[in-house]
Coordinates of C-alpha atoms and ligand atoms in Angstrom, one line a residue:
X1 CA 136.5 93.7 103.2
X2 CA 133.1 93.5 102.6
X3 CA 130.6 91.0 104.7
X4 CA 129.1 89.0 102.2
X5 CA 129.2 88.8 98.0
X6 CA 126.8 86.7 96.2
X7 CA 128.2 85.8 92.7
X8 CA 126.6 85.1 89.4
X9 CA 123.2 86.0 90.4
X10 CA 120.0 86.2 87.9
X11 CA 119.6 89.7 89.4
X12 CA 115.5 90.6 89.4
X13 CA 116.2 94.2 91.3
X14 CA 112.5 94.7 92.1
X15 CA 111.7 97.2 89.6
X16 CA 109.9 95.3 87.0
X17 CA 113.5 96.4 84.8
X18 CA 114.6 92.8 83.3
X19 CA 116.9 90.3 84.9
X20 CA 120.7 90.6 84.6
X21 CA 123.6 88.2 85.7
X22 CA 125.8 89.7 88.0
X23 CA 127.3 90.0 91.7
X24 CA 125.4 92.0 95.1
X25 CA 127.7 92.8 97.8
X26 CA 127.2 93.7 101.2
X27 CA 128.4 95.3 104.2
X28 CA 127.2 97.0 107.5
X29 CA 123.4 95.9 106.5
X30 CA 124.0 97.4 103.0
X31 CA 123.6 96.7 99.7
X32 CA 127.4 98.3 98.6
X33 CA 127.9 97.1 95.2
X34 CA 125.8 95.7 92.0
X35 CA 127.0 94.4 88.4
X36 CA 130.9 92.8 88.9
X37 CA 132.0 93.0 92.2
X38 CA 135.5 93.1 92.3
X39 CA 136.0 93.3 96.6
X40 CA 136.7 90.0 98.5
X41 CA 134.0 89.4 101.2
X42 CA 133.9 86.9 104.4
X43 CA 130.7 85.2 102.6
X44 CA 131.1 84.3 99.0
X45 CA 127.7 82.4 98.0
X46 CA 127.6 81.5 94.3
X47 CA 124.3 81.9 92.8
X48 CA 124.8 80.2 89.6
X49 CA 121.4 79.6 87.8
X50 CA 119.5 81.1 91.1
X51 CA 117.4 84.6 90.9
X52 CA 118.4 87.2 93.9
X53 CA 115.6 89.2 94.8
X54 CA 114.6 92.2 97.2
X55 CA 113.2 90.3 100.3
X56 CA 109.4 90.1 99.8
X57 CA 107.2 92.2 101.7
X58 CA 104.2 90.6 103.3
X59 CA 101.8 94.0 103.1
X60 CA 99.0 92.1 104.4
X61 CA 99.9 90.4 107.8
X62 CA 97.8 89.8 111.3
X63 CA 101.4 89.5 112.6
X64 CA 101.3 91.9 115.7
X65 CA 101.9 89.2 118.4
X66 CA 104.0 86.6 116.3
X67 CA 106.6 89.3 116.3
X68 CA 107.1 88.4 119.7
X69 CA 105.5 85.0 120.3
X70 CA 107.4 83.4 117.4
X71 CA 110.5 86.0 116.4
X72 CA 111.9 83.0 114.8
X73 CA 108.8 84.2 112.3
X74 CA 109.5 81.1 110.3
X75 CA 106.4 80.4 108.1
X76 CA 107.2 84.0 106.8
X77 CA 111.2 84.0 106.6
X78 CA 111.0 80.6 104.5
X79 CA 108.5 82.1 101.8
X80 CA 111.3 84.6 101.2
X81 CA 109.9 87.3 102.7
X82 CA 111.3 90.1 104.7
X83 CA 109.1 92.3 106.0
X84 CA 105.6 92.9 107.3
X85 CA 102.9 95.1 107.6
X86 CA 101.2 94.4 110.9
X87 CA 98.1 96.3 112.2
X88 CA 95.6 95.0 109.1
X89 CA 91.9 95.1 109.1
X90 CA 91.0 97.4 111.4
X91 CA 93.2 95.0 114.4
X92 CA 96.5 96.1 115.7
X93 CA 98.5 95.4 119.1
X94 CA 98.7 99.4 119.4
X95 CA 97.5 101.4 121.3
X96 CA 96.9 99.0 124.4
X97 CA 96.5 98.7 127.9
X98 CA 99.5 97.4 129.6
X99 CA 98.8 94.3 131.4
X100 CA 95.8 93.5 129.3
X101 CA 95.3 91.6 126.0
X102 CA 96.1 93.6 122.9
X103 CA 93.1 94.3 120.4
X104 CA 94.3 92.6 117.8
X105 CA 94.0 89.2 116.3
X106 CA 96.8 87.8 118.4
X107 CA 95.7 89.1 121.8
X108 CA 98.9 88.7 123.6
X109 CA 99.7 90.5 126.7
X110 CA 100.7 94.4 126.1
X111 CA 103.7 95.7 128.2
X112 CA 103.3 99.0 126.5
X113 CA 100.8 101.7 125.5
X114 CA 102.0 102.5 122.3
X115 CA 104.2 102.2 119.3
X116 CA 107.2 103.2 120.7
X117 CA 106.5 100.7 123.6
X118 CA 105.7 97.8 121.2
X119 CA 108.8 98.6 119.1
X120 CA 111.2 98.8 122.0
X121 CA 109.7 94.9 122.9
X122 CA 109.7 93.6 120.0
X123 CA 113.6 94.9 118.7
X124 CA 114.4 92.8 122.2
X125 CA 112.8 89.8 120.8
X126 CA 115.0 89.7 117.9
X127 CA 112.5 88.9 115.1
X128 CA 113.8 87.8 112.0
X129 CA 111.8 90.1 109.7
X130 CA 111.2 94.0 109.8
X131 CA 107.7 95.4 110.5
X132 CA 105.8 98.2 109.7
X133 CA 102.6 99.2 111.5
X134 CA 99.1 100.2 110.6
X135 CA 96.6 101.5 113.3
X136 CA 93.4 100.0 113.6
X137 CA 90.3 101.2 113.7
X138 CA 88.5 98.5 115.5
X139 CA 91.4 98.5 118.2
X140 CA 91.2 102.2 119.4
X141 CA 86.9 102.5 118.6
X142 CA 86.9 99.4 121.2
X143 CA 89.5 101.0 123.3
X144 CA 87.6 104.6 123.5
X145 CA 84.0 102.9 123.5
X146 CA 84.0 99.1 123.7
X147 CA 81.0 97.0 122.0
X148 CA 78.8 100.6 122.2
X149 CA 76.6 100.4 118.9
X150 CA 76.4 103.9 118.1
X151 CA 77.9 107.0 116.1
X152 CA 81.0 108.2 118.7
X153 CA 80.6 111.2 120.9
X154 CA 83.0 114.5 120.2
X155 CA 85.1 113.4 122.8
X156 CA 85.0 110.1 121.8
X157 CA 85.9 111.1 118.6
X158 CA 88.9 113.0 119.3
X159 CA 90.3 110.4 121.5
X160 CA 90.4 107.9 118.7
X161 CA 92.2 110.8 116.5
X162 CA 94.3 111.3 119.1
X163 CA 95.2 107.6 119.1
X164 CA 96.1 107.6 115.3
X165 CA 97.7 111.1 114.8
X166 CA 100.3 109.4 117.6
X167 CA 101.1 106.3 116.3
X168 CA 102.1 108.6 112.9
X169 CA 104.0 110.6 115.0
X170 CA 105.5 107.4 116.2
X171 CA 106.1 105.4 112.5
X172 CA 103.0 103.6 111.5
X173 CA 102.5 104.0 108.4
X174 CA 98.8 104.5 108.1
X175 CA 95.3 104.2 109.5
X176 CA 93.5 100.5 108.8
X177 CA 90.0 99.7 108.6
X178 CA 88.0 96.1 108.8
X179 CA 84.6 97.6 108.1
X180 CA 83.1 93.8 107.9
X181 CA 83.9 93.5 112.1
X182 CA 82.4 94.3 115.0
X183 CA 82.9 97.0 116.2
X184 CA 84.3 98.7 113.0
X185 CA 81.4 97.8 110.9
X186 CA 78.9 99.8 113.6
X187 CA 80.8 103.1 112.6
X188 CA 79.3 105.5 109.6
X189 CA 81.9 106.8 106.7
X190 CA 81.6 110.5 108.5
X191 CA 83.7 108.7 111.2
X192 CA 86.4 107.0 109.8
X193 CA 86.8 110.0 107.1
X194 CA 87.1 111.7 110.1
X195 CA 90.3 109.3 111.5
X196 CA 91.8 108.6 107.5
X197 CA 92.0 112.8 107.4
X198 CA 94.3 112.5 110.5
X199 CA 97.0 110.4 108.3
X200 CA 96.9 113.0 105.8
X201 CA 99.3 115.7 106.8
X202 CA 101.8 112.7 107.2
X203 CA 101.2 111.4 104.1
X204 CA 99.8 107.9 105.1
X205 CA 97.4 105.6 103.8
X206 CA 94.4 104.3 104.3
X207 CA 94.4 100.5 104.4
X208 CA 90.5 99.0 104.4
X209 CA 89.3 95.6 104.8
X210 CA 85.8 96.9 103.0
X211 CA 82.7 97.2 104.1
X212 CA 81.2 94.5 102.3
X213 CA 82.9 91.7 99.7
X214 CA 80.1 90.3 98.5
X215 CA 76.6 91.4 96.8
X216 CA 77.8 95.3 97.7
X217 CA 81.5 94.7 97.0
X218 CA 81.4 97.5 94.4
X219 CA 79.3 100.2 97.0
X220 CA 82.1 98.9 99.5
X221 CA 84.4 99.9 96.9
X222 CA 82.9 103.4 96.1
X223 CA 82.7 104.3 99.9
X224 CA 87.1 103.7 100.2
X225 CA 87.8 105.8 96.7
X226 CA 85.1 108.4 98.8
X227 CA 87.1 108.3 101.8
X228 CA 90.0 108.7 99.5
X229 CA 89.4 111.5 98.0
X230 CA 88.0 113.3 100.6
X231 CA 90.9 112.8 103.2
X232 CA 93.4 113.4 100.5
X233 CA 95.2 110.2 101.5
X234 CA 96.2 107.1 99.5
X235 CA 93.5 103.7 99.7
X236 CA 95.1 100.4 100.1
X237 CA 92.3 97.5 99.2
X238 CA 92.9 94.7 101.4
X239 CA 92.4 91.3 100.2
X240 CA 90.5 92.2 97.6
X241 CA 87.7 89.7 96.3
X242 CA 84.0 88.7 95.4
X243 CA 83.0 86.1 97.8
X244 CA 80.0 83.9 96.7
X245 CA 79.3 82.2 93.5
X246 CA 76.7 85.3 92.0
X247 CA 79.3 87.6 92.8
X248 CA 82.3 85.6 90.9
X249 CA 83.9 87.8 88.4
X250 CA 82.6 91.2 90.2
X251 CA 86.7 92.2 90.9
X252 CA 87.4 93.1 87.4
X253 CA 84.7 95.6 88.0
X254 CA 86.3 96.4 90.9
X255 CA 89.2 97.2 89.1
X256 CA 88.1 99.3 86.9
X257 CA 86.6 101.1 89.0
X258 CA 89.8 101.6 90.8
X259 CA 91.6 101.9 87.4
X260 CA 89.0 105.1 86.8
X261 CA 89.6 106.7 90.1
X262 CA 93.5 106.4 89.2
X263 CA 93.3 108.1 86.2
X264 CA 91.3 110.9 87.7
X265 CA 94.0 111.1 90.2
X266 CA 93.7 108.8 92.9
X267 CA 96.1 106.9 94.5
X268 CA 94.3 103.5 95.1
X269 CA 96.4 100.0 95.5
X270 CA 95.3 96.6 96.6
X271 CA 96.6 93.1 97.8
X272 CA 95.6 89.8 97.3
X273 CA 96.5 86.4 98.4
X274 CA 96.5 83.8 96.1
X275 CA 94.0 81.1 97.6
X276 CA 90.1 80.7 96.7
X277 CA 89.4 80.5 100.7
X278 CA 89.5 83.4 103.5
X279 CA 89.8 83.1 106.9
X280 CA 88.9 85.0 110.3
X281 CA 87.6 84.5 113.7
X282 CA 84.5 82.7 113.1
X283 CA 82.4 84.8 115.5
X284 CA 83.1 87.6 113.3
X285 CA 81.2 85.9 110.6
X286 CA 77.5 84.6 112.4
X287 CA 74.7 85.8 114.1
X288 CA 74.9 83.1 117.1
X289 CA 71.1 83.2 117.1
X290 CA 70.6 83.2 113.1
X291 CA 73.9 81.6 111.5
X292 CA 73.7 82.2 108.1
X293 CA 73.5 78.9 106.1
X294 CA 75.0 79.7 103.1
X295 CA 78.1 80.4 104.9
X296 CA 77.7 77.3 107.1
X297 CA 78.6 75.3 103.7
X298 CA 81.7 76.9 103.1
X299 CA 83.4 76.5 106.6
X300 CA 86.3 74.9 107.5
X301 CA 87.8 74.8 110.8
X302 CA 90.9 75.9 111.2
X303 CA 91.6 76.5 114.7
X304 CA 88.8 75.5 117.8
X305 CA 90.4 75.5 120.9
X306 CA 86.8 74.1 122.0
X307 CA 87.0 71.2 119.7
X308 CA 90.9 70.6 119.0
X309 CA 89.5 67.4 116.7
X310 CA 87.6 69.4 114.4
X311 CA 90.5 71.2 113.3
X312 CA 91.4 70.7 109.2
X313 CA 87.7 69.4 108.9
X314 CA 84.4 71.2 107.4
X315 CA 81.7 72.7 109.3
X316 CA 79.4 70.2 107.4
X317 CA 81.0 67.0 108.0
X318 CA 81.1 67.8 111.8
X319 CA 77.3 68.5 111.8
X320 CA 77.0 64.9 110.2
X321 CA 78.4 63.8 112.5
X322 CA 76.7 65.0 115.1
X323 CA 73.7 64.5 113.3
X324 CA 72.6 68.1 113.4
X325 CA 72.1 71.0 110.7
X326 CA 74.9 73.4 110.0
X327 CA 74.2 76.2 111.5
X328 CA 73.5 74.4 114.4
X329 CA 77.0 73.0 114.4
X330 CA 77.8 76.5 114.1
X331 CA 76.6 78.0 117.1
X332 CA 77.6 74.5 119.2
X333 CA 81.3 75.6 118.3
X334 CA 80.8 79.7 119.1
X335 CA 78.7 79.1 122.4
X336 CA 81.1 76.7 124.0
X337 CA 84.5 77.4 126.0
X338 CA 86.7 79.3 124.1
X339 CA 84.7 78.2 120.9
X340 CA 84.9 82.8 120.2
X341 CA 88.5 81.7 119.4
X342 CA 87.6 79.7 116.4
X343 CA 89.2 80.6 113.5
X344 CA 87.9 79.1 110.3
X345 CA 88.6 79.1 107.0
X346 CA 85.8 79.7 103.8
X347 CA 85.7 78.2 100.9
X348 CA 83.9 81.0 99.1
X349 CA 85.8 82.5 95.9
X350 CA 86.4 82.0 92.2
X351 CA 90.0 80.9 90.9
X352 CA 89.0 83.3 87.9
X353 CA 89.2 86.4 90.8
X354 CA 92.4 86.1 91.7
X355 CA 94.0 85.5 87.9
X356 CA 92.4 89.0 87.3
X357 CA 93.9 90.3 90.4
X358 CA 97.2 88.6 89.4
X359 CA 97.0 90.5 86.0
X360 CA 96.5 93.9 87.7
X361 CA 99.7 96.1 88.2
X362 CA 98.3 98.2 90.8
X363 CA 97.9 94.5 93.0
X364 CA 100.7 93.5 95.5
X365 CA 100.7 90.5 97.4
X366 CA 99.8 89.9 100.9
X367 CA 99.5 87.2 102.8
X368 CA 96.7 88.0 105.4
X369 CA 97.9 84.8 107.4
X370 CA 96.7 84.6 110.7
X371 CA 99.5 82.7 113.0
X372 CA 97.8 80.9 115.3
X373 CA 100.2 78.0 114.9
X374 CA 98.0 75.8 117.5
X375 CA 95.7 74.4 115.0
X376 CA 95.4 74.0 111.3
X377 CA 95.8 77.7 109.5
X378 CA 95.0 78.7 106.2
X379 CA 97.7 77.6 103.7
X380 CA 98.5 81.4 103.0
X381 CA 100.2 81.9 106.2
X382 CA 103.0 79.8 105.4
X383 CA 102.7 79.0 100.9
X384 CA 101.5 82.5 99.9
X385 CA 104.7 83.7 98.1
X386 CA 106.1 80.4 96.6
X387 CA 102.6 80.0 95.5
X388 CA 102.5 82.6 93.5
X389 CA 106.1 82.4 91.8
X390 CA 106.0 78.8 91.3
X391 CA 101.7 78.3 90.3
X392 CA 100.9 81.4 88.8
X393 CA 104.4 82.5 87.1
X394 CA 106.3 79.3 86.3
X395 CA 103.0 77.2 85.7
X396 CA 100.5 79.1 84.6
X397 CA 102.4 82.4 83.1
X398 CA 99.1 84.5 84.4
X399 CA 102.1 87.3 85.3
X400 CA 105.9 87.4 84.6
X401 CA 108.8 87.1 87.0
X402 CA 109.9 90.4 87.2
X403 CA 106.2 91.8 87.5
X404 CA 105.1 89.7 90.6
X405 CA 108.3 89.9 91.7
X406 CA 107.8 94.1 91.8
X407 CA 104.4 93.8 93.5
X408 CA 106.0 92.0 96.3
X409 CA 108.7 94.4 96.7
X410 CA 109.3 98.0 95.2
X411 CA 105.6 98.6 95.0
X412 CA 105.0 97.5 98.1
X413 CA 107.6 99.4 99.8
X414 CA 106.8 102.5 98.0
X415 CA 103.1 102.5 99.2
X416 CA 104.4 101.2 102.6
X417 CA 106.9 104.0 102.9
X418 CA 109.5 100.8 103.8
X419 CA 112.5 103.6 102.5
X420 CA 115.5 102.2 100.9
X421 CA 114.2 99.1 100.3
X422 CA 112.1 97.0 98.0
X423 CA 115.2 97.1 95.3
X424 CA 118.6 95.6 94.6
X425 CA 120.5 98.9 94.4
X426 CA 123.7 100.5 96.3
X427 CA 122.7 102.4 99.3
X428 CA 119.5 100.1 100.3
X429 CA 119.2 97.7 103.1
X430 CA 120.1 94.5 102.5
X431 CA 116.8 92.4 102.6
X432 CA 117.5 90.0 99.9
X433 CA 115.8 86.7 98.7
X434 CA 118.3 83.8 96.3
X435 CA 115.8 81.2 95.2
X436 CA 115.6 78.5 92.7
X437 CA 112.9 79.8 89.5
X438 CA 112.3 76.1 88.4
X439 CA 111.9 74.5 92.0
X440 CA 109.9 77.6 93.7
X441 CA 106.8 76.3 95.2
X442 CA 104.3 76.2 97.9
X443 CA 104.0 73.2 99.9
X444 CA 100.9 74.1 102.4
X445 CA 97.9 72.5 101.8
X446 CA 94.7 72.9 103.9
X447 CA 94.7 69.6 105.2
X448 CA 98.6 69.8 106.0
X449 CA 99.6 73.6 106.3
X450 CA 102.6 74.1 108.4
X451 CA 104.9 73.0 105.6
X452 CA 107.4 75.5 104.2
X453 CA 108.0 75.8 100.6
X454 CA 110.5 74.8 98.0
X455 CA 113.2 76.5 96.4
X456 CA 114.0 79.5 98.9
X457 CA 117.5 79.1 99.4
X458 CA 119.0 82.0 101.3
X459 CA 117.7 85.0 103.1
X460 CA 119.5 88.4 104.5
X461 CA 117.7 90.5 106.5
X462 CA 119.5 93.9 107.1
X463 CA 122.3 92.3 105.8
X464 CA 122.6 88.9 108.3
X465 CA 121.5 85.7 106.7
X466 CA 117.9 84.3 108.5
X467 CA 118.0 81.5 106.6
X468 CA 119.9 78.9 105.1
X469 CA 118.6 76.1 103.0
X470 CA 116.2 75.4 105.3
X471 CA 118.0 76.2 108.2
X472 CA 116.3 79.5 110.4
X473 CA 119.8 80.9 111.4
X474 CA 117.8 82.8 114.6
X475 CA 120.1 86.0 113.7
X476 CA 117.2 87.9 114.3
X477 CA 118.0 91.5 113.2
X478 CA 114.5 92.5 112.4
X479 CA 113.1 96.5 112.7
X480 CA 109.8 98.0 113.6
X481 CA 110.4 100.3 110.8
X482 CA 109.6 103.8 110.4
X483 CA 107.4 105.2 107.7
X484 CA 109.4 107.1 105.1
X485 CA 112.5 107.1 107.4
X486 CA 116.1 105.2 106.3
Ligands
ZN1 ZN1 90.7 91.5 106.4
CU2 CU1 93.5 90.7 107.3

């Protein structure tokens, strides 16, 4: 008998093929039969007027340290989704010291050195979703030469290979880049060619938070196809955007470049999250002694441990307040206790942006949510998903159902190398997502954004239901996955 069988599904398999009525069953984590089922199971769920999915995959996730700090993973489980890819922009909780904070956005204390060490922890945690990891570029240039401002040495430079061509070895599934941060933005292309050519021989990717995403966007742009093409490997486009009102409407150039590179035979892909704000550590984005005005405007703060009552307000309101300009608010927050953990959000994109994102079929959709569940995080982290299947499909029609719902699965997991999953056919894992089409919708707001959605009914993760109308079931049978590997 078979574990579970979920009847009179809309079936959407992930493909972008259209929907179907029919039965999924499952057993031992497997999908083991689609179309009639004819097997008794010790589930039955009837999914009458509901669409069964391939879990979603979150491809753009600071996730690292939630893996283990909040396994229950529930802002990401209750969007519908899966899986993630941790290690983004340039930050990942590998390679690390043990004993010491990781180098990534979470910073939580490392008990291992490497991949293999962080996998072993965080299987023991019992996470509710799978991972998959990217290596980061700012983590193992600060590891080999801390805050040094300079092109590395050979050495240096072979240490920092070393560092990626292991965590291959050990299933990450590329080499990331956040060429906007310290220290990542201090390197030249020559280096991180150098690193994205050690991904090659394993058929990774290259995942880049670019250079610039703003008056250079499209140079930024030119500089990951280069690296590309020259390392032979595959360029993921993180979050890709135009921030600032001149640069408003720059992505569709963007994507044509990208769309010429492809048909000269480039693999290029992208991500994008479906909000017109960002958000970071706020340190990352000021000069303490010049803080850049402009910018000032568009900040929100998201989390201050400094200043816990600023949270959910803008930078500009709290420098009224204080009677005092805004980048002077600005560098009151960074230079006091703890104000380097700020994390804000900014308000600096077009609406317009992210339809033509939306539109592409070369864009998949990550969250790039950054779990630091102590203040007031960006809306993304928890709405991202819902957001786009309820606003953007069943309100606006920008895309289809079956399209977004194959940029946050097959395509994802293709790219990803996340094998045998991403679609609703025998043989694959069973990651699956049941959700109501007509109610699906994201409930985060900036001012309230710990909220999960509506309309996600039921979630299996390697075949064990995580969730349960709204119930987290704490099975917790989550992977660190490896690339390309069953
Ligand atoms: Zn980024
Ligand atoms: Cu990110």
């Amino acid at each position: 008998m078979a574990d579970t069988v979920i009847r009179n599904a809309t079936i959407i398999d992930g493909t972008g093929a259209q929907r179907f009525i029919g039965d999924v069953t499952m057993e031992d984590g497997h999908i083991t039969e689609v179309g009639s089922s004819t097997s008794g199971a010790a589930t039955e769920v009837d999914a009458t007027g509901l669409v069964l999915a391939p879990g979603f995959v979150d491809v753009h996730t600071h996730d690292d340290g939630a893996l283990l700090q909040h396994p229950d993973m529930e802002f990401k489980i209750s969007q519908g989704c899966t899986s993630v890819v941790v290690g983004n922009c340039g930050f990942s909780a590998i390679p690390a010291v043990v004993g010491q904070r990781t180098l990534d956005l979470s910073g939580v204390q490392a008990n291992w050195t490497d991949l293999d060490g962080y996998r072993h922890d965080v299987e023991k945690s019992g996470p509710a979703v799978n991972a998959m990891m990217l290596v980061g570029h700012n983590t193992i240039r600060s590891l080999e030469m801390g805050t040094e401002r300079r092109a590395p040495q050979d050495l240096e430079l072979d240490r920092m290979r070393q560092h990626v061509e292991l965590a291959m070895e050990q299933g990450a599934c590329g080499f990331s880049t956040g060429l906007i941060y310290r220290p990542g933005r201090w390197s030249e292309t020559e280096e991180v060619l150098e690193l994205a050519k050690v991904v090659a021989p394993f058929e990774g990717i290259y995942a880049t938070h670019m250079r610039n995403e703003n008056d250079y966007l499209l140079e930024a742009v030119d500089e990951a196809l280069d690296i590309g093409s020259k390392a032979g490997v595959a360029v993921q486009i993180s979050h890709h955007k135009a921030a600032g009102k001149r640069n408003w409407g720059k992505v569709k150039e963007s994507l044509a470049k990208v769309d010429a590179a492809v048909a000269e035979g480039a693999r290029v892909t992208l991500d994008v999250y479906p909000y017109t704000a960002g958000s970071g550590p706020m340190i990352q984005y000021f000069d303490i002694e010049n803080p850049n005005p402009e910018l000032a405007q568009a900040i929100q703060l998201a989390s201050c441990p400094a200043f816990r009552d600023y949270e959910g307000r803008m930078l500009i309101d709290v420098a009224a307040e204080l009677q005092i300009t805004a980048p002077e608010a600005v560098r009151h927050i960074l230079t006091a206790p703890e104000g380097k953990q700020t994390i804000c959000i900014q308000h600096t994109m077009d609406e317009g942006d992210i339809l033509s994102n939306l539109r592409h079929d070369r864009v998949m959709i990550g969250s790039d949510g950054i779990p630091d569940l102590s203040g007031r995080p960006h809306p993304r982290l928890y709405g991202t998903f819902p957001r786009v299947l309820g606003r953007y499909v069943r309100e606006q029609g920008i895309l289809d159902l079956e399209s977004a719902i194959r940029r946050m699965t097959s395509l994802s997991c293709d790219v990803h190398g996340l094998a045998d999953r991403g679609r609703i056919i025998e043989g694959n894992w069973a990651d699956l997502v049941l959700f109501d089409p007509d109610l699906v919708a994201d409930v985060a707001s900036y001012e309230d954004p710990k909220q999960e959605s509506l309309g996600i009914r039921n979630v299996w993760v390697n075949g064990q239901m995580a969730f349960s109308e709204g119930t987290h079931t704490q099975m917790g049978k989550g992977k660190v996955l490896r690339y390309r590997k069953h």
